[in-house]
PDB file of C-alpha atoms in Angstrom:
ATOM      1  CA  UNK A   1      63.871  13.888  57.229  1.00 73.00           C
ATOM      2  CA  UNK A   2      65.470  11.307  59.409  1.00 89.00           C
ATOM      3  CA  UNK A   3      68.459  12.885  62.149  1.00 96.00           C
ATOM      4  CA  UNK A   4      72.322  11.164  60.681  1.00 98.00           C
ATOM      5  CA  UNK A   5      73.719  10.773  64.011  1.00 98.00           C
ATOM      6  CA  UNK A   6      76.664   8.787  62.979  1.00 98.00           C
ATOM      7  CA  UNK A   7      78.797   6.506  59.674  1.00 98.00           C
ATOM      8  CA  UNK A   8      79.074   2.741  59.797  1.00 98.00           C
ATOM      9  CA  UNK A   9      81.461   0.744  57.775  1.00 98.00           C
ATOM     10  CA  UNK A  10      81.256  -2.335  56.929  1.00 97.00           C
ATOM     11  CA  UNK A  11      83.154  -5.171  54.386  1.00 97.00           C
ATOM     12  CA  UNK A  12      81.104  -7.921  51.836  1.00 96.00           C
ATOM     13  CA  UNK A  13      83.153 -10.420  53.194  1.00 95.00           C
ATOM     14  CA  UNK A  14      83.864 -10.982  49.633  1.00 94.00           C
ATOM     15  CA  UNK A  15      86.585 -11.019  47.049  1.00 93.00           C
ATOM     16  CA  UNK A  16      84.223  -9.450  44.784  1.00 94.00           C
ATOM     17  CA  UNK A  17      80.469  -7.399  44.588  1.00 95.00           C
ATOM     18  CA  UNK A  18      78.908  -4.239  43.834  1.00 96.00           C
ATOM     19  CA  UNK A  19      75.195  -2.991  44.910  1.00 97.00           C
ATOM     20  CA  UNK A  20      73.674  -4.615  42.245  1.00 96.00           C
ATOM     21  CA  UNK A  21      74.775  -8.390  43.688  1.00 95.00           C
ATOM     22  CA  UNK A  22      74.556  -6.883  47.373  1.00 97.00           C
ATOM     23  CA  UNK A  23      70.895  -6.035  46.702  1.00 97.00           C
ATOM     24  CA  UNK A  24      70.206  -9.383  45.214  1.00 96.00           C
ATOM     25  CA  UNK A  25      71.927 -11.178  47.968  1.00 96.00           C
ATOM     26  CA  UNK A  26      69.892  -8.804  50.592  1.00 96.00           C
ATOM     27  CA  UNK A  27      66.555  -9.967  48.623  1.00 97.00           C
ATOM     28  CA  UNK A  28      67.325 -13.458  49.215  1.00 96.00           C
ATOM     29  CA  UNK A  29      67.556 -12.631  52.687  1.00 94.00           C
ATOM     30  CA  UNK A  30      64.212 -11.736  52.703  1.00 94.00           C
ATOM     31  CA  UNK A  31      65.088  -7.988  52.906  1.00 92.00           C
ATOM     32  CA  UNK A  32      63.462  -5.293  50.749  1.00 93.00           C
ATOM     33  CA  UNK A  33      66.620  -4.283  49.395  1.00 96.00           C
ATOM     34  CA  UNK A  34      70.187  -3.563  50.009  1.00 98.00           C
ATOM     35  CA  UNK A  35      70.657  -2.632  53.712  1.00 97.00           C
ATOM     36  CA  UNK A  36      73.758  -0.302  52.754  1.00 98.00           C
ATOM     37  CA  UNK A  37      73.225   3.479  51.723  1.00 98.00           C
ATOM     38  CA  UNK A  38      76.854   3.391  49.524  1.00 98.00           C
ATOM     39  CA  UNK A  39      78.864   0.589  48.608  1.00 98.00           C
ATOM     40  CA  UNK A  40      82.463   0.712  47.576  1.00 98.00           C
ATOM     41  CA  UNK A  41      84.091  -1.562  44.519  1.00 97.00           C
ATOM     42  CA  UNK A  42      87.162  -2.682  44.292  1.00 96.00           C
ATOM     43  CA  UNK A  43      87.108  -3.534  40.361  1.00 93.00           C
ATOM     44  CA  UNK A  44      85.664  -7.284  40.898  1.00 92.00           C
ATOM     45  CA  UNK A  45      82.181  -6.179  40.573  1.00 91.00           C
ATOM     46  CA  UNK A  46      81.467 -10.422  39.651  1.00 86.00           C
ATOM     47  CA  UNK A  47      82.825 -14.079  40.900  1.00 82.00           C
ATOM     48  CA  UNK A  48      86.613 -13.968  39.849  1.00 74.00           C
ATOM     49  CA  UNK A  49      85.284 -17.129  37.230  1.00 75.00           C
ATOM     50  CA  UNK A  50      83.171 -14.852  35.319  1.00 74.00           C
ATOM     51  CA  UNK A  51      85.944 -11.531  35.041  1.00 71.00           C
ATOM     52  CA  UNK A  52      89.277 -12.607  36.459  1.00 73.00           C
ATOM     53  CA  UNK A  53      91.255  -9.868  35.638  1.00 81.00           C
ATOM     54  CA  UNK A  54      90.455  -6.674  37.805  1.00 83.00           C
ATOM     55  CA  UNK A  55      88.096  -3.777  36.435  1.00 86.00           C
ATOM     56  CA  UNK A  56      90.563  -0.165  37.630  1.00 89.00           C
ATOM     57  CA  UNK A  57      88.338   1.602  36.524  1.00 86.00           C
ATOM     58  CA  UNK A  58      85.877   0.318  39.093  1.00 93.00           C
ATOM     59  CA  UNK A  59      88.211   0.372  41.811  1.00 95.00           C
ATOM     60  CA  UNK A  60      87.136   2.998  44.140  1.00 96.00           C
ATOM     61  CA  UNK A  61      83.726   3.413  42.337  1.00 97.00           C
ATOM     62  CA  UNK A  62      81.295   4.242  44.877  1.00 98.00           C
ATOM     63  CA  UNK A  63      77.370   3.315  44.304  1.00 98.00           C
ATOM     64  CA  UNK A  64      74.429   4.457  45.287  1.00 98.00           C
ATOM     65  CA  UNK A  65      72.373   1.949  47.579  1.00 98.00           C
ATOM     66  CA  UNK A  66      69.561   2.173  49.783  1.00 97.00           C
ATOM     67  CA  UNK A  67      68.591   6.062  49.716  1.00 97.00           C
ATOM     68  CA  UNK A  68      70.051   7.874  52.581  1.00 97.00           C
ATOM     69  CA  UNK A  69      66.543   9.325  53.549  1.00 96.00           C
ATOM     70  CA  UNK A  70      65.294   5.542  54.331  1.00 96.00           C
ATOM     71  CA  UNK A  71      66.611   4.203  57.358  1.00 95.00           C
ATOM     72  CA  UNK A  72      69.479   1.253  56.877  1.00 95.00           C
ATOM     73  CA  UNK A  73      69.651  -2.579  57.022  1.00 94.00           C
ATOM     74  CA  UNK A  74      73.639  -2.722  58.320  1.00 96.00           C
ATOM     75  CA  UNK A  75      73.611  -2.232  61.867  1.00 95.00           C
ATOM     76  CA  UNK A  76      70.880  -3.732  64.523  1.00 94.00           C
ATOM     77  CA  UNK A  77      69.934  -0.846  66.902  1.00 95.00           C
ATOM     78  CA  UNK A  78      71.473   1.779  64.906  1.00 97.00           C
ATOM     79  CA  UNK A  79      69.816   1.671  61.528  1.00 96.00           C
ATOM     80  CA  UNK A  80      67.676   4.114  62.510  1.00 96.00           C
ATOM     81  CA  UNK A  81      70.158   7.078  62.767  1.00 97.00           C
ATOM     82  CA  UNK A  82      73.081   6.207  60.435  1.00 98.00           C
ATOM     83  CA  UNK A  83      73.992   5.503  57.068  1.00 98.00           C
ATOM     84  CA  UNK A  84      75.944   2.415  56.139  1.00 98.00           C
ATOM     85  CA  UNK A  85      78.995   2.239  53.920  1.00 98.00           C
ATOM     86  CA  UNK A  86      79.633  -1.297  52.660  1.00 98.00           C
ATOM     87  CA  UNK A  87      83.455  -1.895  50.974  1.00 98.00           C
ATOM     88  CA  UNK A  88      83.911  -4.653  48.439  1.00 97.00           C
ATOM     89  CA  UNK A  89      86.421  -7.263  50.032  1.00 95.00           C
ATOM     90  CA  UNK A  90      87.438  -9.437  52.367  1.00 94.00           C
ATOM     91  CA  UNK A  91      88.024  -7.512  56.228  1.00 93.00           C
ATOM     92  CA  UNK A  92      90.897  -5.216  56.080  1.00 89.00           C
ATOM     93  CA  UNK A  93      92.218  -6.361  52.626  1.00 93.00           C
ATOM     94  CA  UNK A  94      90.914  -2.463  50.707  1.00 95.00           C
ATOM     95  CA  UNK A  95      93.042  -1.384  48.241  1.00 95.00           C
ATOM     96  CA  UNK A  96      94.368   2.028  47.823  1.00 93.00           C
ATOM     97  CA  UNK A  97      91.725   3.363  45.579  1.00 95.00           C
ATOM     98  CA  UNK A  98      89.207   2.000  47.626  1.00 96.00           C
ATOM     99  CA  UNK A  99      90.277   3.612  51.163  1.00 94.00           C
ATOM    100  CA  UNK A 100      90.961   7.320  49.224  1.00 93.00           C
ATOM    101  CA  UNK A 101      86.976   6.888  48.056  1.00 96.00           C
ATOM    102  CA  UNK A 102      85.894   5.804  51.171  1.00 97.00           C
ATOM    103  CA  UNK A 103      87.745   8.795  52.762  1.00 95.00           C
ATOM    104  CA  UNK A 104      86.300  11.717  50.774  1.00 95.00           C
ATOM    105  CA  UNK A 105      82.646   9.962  51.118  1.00 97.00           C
ATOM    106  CA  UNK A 106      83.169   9.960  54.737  1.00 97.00           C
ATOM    107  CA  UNK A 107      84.584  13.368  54.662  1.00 95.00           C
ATOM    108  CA  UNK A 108      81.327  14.637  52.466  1.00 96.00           C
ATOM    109  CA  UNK A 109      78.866  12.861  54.470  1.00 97.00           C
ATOM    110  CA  UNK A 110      79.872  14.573  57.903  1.00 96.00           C
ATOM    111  CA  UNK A 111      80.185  17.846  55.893  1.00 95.00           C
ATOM    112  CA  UNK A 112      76.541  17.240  55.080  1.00 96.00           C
ATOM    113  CA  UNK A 113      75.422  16.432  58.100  1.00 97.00           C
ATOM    114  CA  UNK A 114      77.779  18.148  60.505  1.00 97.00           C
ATOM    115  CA  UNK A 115      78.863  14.889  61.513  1.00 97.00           C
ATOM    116  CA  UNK A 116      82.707  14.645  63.262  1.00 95.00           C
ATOM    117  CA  UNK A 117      85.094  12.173  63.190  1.00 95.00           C
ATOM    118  CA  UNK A 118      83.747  10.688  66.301  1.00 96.00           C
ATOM    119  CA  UNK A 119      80.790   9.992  64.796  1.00 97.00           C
ATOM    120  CA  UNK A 120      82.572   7.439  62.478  1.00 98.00           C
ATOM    121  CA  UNK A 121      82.359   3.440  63.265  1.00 98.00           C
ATOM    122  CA  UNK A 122      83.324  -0.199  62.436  1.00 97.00           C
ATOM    123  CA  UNK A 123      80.603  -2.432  62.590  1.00 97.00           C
ATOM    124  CA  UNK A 124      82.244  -4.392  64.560  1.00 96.00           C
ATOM    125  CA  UNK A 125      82.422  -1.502  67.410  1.00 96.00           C
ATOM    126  CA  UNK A 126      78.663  -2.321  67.519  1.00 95.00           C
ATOM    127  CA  UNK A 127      77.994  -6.187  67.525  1.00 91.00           C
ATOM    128  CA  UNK A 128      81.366  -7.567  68.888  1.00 90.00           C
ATOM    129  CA  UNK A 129      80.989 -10.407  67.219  1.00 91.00           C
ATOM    130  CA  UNK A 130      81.675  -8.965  64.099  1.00 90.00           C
ATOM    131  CA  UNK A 131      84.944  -8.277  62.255  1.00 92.00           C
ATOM    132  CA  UNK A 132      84.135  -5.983  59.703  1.00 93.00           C
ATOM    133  CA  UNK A 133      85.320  -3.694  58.798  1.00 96.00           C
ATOM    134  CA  UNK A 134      88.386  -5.626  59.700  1.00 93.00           C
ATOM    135  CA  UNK A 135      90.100  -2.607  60.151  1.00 93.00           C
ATOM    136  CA  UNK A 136      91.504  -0.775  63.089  1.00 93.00           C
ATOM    137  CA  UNK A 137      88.915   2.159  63.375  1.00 94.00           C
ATOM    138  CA  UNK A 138      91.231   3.966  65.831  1.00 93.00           C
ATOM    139  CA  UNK A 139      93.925   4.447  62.969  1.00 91.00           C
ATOM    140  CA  UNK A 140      91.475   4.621  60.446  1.00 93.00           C
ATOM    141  CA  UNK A 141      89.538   7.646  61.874  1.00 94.00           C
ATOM    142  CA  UNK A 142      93.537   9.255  62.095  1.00 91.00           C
ATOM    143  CA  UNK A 143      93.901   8.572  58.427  1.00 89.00           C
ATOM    144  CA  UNK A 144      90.486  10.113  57.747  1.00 91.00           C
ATOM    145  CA  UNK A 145      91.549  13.449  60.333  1.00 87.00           C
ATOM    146  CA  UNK A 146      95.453  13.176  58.997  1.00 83.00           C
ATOM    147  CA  UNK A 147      95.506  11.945  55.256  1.00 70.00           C
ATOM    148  CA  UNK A 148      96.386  15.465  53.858  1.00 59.00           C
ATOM    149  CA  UNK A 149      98.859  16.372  56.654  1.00 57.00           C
ATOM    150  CA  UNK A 150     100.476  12.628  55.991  1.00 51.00           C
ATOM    151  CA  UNK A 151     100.496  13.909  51.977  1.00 53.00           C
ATOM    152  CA  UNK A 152     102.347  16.919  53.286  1.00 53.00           C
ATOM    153  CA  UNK A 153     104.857  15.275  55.018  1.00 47.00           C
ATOM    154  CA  UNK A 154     105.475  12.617  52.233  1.00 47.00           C
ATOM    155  CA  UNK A 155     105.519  15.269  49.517  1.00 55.00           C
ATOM    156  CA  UNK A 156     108.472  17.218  51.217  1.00 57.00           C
ATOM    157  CA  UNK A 157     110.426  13.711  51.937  1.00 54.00           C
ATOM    158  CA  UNK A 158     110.378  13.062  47.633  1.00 47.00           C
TER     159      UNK A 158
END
């Protein structure tokens, strides 16, 4: 059994995808499969031509990818000891459904692997010439740490 060490995220740089596409898009790569270990939806699983209204119930589905015992295809260098979490979108633009998923996979992954919130990344923190996530991973990682205690607060304000 390969050592997790740490969580990469990463965006499709798309407006729409699922694991199924990713993995076909990976293949025409020339990779064996998808590089990714989860991927996220965000209820466009096809081109906006083929379904143009949004799927909900697919927004914040996550899917299975590459099997977390095989080493990834997201992150040159760090494949090795990390698993790769791929979100459906353009960077930064998540919706709400998809960022709570994302969250309590993050949050069972380190559980799993007694992982801390250190040990979460953007791609971009990686290969600087990336964008993606296209999210500030500073304030992300505090959402991650803080979501429940920002509930708590919000809850007593209604």
């Amino acid at each position: 059994m390969r050592k997790i060490k740490k969580i990469i995220l990463h965006c499709s740089d798309s407006e729409f995808g699922n694991a199924l596409l990713i993995d076909f898009w990976h293949k025409q790569r020339g990779w064996k499969g998808i590089g990714y270990h989860y991927v996220v939806q965000n209820g466009h699983p096809y081109s906006k031509t083929n379904t143009p209204h949004k799927l909900t119930f697919l927004d914040g589905m996550i899917e299975a990818g590459r099997p977390e015992r095989n080493g990834g295809a997201h992150a040159r260098g760090h494949n090795k000891d990390s698993l790769g979490i791929c979100m459906i979108g353009k960077p930064g633009e998540f919706t709400h459904a998809q960022l709570v998923s994302v969250r309590a996979l993050i949050l069972n992954i380190q559980n799993r692997y007694n992982l801390s919130i250190d040990d979460v990344y953007g791609h971009y923190e990686f290969d600087l010439a990336k964008t993606c996530p296209g999210l500030d991973m500073y304030f992300f990682r505090e959402y991650i740490k803080n979501h429940d205690k920002l509930n708590q607060l919000l809850d007593k304000e209604t």
